[in-house]
């Protein structure tokens, strides 16, 4: 999640169900963080993802089903579908979920989606670029899909990325200049 420590905050009082509060305490302890930080992260994720995801076409489905479908497909079909979808889906999602169309907001959606899917998502900042690593544990066919989809979606957003994949991980680097607001090619 993004760092909210430097943002202005507002103090409120809220009643929270005891069972829910117990789960929040357990989660905060497991994550080695404060209850306040945990509640902020959970609320932020709910506002950035949960509230808008279903309304914009995202559906929850078990990994095993998606992996089984993709394993039946030839790589050429996977690549064709990923390229075609990446030409219009990112813009639709960006407008519906963030109200802005740029690489920074697209990465925000990818970050939120990774969290919602239970994927490990890491950001590594270097001098000239930012590297994003997502471990999906869904096999090479999914890595091929992600590679193609991300390359095309970022290209349409006006950014070049450098991708690398393994059987269960995709990483992509984006130049910091491209990460900032840039005109998309829609």
CSV table of C-alpha atoms in Angstrom, one decimal:
chain,number,residue,atom,x,y,z
A,1,UNK,CA,0.0,0.0,0.0
A,2,UNK,CA,1.0,3.5,-0.5
A,3,UNK,CA,2.6,5.4,2.4
A,4,UNK,CA,-0.1,7.6,4.0
A,5,UNK,CA,2.1,8.8,6.9
A,6,UNK,CA,2.7,12.2,5.4
A,7,UNK,CA,-0.9,12.9,4.4
A,8,UNK,CA,-3.1,15.0,6.6
A,9,UNK,CA,-5.4,12.9,8.8
A,10,UNK,CA,-8.7,13.4,10.5
A,11,UNK,CA,-9.6,11.9,13.9
A,12,UNK,CA,-13.0,10.3,14.1
A,13,UNK,CA,-14.9,8.0,16.5
A,14,UNK,CA,-16.4,4.9,15.1
A,15,UNK,CA,-18.2,1.9,16.5
A,16,UNK,CA,-16.7,-1.4,15.3
A,17,UNK,CA,-18.2,-4.8,15.8
A,18,UNK,CA,-16.3,-6.7,18.5
A,19,UNK,CA,-15.6,-9.7,16.2
A,20,UNK,CA,-14.4,-7.4,13.4
A,21,UNK,CA,-12.1,-5.5,15.9
A,22,UNK,CA,-10.7,-8.8,17.1
A,23,UNK,CA,-9.8,-9.8,13.5
A,24,UNK,CA,-8.2,-6.4,13.0
A,25,UNK,CA,-6.1,-6.8,16.1
A,26,UNK,CA,-5.0,-10.2,15.0
A,27,UNK,CA,-4.2,-9.0,11.5
A,28,UNK,CA,-2.3,-6.0,12.8
A,29,UNK,CA,-0.2,-8.2,15.1
A,30,UNK,CA,0.5,-10.6,12.3
A,31,UNK,CA,1.6,-7.8,10.1
A,32,UNK,CA,3.7,-6.2,12.9
A,33,UNK,CA,1.9,-2.9,12.6
A,34,UNK,CA,-0.4,-0.7,14.7
A,35,UNK,CA,-4.2,-1.0,14.7
A,36,UNK,CA,-4.4,2.6,13.4
A,37,UNK,CA,-2.1,1.8,10.5
A,38,UNK,CA,-4.0,-1.4,9.8
A,39,UNK,CA,-7.4,0.3,9.8
A,40,UNK,CA,-6.0,3.1,7.5
A,41,UNK,CA,-4.7,0.4,5.1
A,42,UNK,CA,-7.9,-1.6,5.1
A,43,UNK,CA,-10.1,1.5,4.5
A,44,UNK,CA,-7.8,2.8,1.8
A,45,UNK,CA,-7.9,-0.6,0.0
A,46,UNK,CA,-11.7,-0.6,0.3
A,47,UNK,CA,-12.0,2.9,-1.2
A,48,UNK,CA,-9.4,2.4,-3.9
A,49,UNK,CA,-10.4,-1.2,-4.9
A,50,UNK,CA,-13.3,-3.0,-3.2
A,51,UNK,CA,-15.9,-0.3,-3.7
A,52,UNK,CA,-15.2,0.2,-7.4
A,53,UNK,CA,-13.7,-3.1,-8.6
A,54,UNK,CA,-17.0,-5.0,-9.1
A,55,UNK,CA,-18.7,-2.1,-10.7
A,56,UNK,CA,-16.0,-1.8,-13.3
A,57,UNK,CA,-15.9,-5.5,-14.3
A,58,UNK,CA,-13.5,-7.2,-11.9
A,59,UNK,CA,-14.8,-10.6,-10.7
A,60,UNK,CA,-13.3,-12.9,-8.0
A,61,UNK,CA,-12.5,-16.4,-9.3
A,62,UNK,CA,-10.3,-19.1,-7.9
A,63,UNK,CA,-6.8,-19.2,-9.3
A,64,UNK,CA,-7.0,-22.9,-10.1
A,65,UNK,CA,-9.9,-22.2,-12.6
A,66,UNK,CA,-8.0,-19.5,-14.4
A,67,UNK,CA,-4.8,-21.5,-14.6
A,68,UNK,CA,-6.7,-24.5,-15.9
A,69,UNK,CA,-8.3,-22.4,-18.7
A,70,UNK,CA,-5.0,-20.8,-19.7
A,71,UNK,CA,-3.2,-24.2,-19.7
A,72,UNK,CA,-5.6,-25.3,-22.4
A,73,UNK,CA,-4.7,-22.4,-24.7
A,74,UNK,CA,-1.9,-22.0,-27.2
A,75,UNK,CA,0.5,-19.2,-26.5
A,76,UNK,CA,-0.4,-17.5,-29.7
A,77,UNK,CA,-4.1,-17.2,-28.6
A,78,UNK,CA,-3.0,-15.9,-25.2
A,79,UNK,CA,-0.8,-13.3,-26.8
A,80,UNK,CA,-3.5,-12.2,-29.3
A,81,UNK,CA,-6.1,-11.8,-26.5
A,82,UNK,CA,-3.7,-10.0,-24.2
A,83,UNK,CA,-2.7,-7.5,-27.0
A,84,UNK,CA,-6.3,-6.8,-28.0
A,85,UNK,CA,-7.6,-6.3,-24.5
A,86,UNK,CA,-4.7,-4.1,-23.5
A,87,UNK,CA,-5.7,-1.6,-26.2
A,88,UNK,CA,-8.9,-0.5,-24.6
A,89,UNK,CA,-9.4,-2.1,-21.1
A,90,UNK,CA,-6.8,0.0,-19.2
A,91,UNK,CA,-8.4,3.3,-20.4
A,92,UNK,CA,-11.9,2.1,-19.4
A,93,UNK,CA,-10.7,0.9,-16.0
A,94,UNK,CA,-8.6,4.1,-15.4
A,95,UNK,CA,-11.5,6.4,-16.1
A,96,UNK,CA,-14.0,4.3,-14.1
A,97,UNK,CA,-11.7,3.6,-11.1
A,98,UNK,CA,-9.4,6.7,-10.9
A,99,UNK,CA,-10.8,9.3,-13.2
A,100,UNK,CA,-7.3,9.8,-14.7
A,101,UNK,CA,-5.5,8.1,-17.6
A,102,UNK,CA,-1.8,7.8,-16.9
A,103,UNK,CA,0.9,5.3,-16.0
A,104,UNK,CA,1.0,6.3,-12.3
A,105,UNK,CA,-2.7,5.6,-11.9
A,106,UNK,CA,-2.5,2.4,-13.9
A,107,UNK,CA,0.3,1.1,-11.6
A,108,UNK,CA,-2.0,2.1,-8.7
A,109,UNK,CA,-4.7,-0.2,-10.1
A,110,UNK,CA,-2.2,-3.0,-10.7
A,111,UNK,CA,-0.9,-2.7,-7.2
A,112,UNK,CA,-4.5,-2.8,-5.8
A,113,UNK,CA,-5.4,-5.7,-8.0
A,114,UNK,CA,-2.3,-7.6,-6.9
A,115,UNK,CA,-3.2,-7.1,-3.2
A,116,UNK,CA,-6.8,-8.2,-3.8
A,117,UNK,CA,-5.6,-11.3,-5.6
A,118,UNK,CA,-3.1,-12.1,-2.8
A,119,UNK,CA,-0.1,-11.7,-5.1
A,120,UNK,CA,3.2,-10.4,-3.6
A,121,UNK,CA,3.8,-6.9,-5.1
A,122,UNK,CA,7.1,-5.0,-4.5
A,123,UNK,CA,8.4,-1.7,-5.7
A,124,UNK,CA,12.1,-1.0,-6.0
A,125,UNK,CA,13.2,2.6,-6.6
A,126,UNK,CA,16.4,3.1,-8.5
A,127,UNK,CA,18.0,6.4,-9.7
A,128,UNK,CA,16.3,6.6,-13.1
A,129,UNK,CA,13.6,4.0,-12.9
A,130,UNK,CA,11.1,2.2,-10.7
A,131,UNK,CA,11.0,-1.6,-10.8
A,132,UNK,CA,7.8,-3.5,-10.0
A,133,UNK,CA,7.8,-7.2,-9.1
A,134,UNK,CA,4.7,-9.2,-8.9
A,135,UNK,CA,4.8,-12.9,-7.8
A,136,UNK,CA,1.5,-14.5,-9.0
A,137,UNK,CA,2.3,-18.3,-8.7
A,138,UNK,CA,0.1,-19.1,-11.7
A,139,UNK,CA,2.7,-20.6,-14.1
A,140,UNK,CA,4.4,-19.6,-17.4
A,141,UNK,CA,1.1,-19.1,-19.4
A,142,UNK,CA,0.0,-16.4,-17.0
A,143,UNK,CA,3.5,-14.8,-17.1
A,144,UNK,CA,3.2,-14.8,-20.9
A,145,UNK,CA,-0.2,-13.2,-20.6
A,146,UNK,CA,0.9,-10.6,-18.1
A,147,UNK,CA,4.1,-9.8,-20.2
A,148,UNK,CA,2.0,-9.2,-23.3
A,149,UNK,CA,-0.8,-7.3,-21.6
A,150,UNK,CA,1.5,-5.0,-19.6
A,151,UNK,CA,3.8,-4.3,-22.5
A,152,UNK,CA,0.8,-3.3,-24.7
A,153,UNK,CA,-1.1,-1.4,-22.0
A,154,UNK,CA,1.9,0.7,-21.0
A,155,UNK,CA,2.7,1.3,-24.7
A,156,UNK,CA,-0.8,2.7,-25.2
A,157,UNK,CA,-0.3,4.8,-22.1
A,158,UNK,CA,2.8,6.3,-23.8
A,159,UNK,CA,5.4,4.5,-21.7
A,160,UNK,CA,8.1,2.0,-22.6
A,161,UNK,CA,8.6,-0.7,-20.0
A,162,UNK,CA,11.3,-3.4,-19.7
A,163,UNK,CA,9.7,-6.7,-18.7
A,164,UNK,CA,11.1,-9.9,-17.4
A,165,UNK,CA,9.2,-13.1,-16.5
A,166,UNK,CA,9.7,-16.4,-14.8
A,167,UNK,CA,7.3,-19.2,-14.3
A,168,UNK,CA,5.5,-17.4,-11.5
A,169,UNK,CA,6.8,-13.8,-11.5
A,170,UNK,CA,6.7,-10.8,-13.7
A,171,UNK,CA,8.8,-7.7,-13.2
A,172,UNK,CA,8.7,-4.5,-15.2
A,173,UNK,CA,10.8,-1.3,-15.0
A,174,UNK,CA,9.5,2.1,-15.9
A,175,UNK,CA,11.5,5.2,-16.3
A,176,UNK,CA,10.7,7.7,-13.6
A,177,UNK,CA,10.0,10.4,-16.3
A,178,UNK,CA,7.4,8.1,-17.9
A,179,UNK,CA,5.9,7.2,-14.5
A,180,UNK,CA,4.9,10.8,-14.0
A,181,UNK,CA,2.0,12.3,-15.9
A,182,UNK,CA,2.4,11.6,-19.6
A,183,UNK,CA,0.0,11.8,-22.5
A,184,UNK,CA,-1.5,8.4,-23.5
A,185,UNK,CA,-1.8,7.2,-27.1
A,186,UNK,CA,-5.5,6.5,-27.0
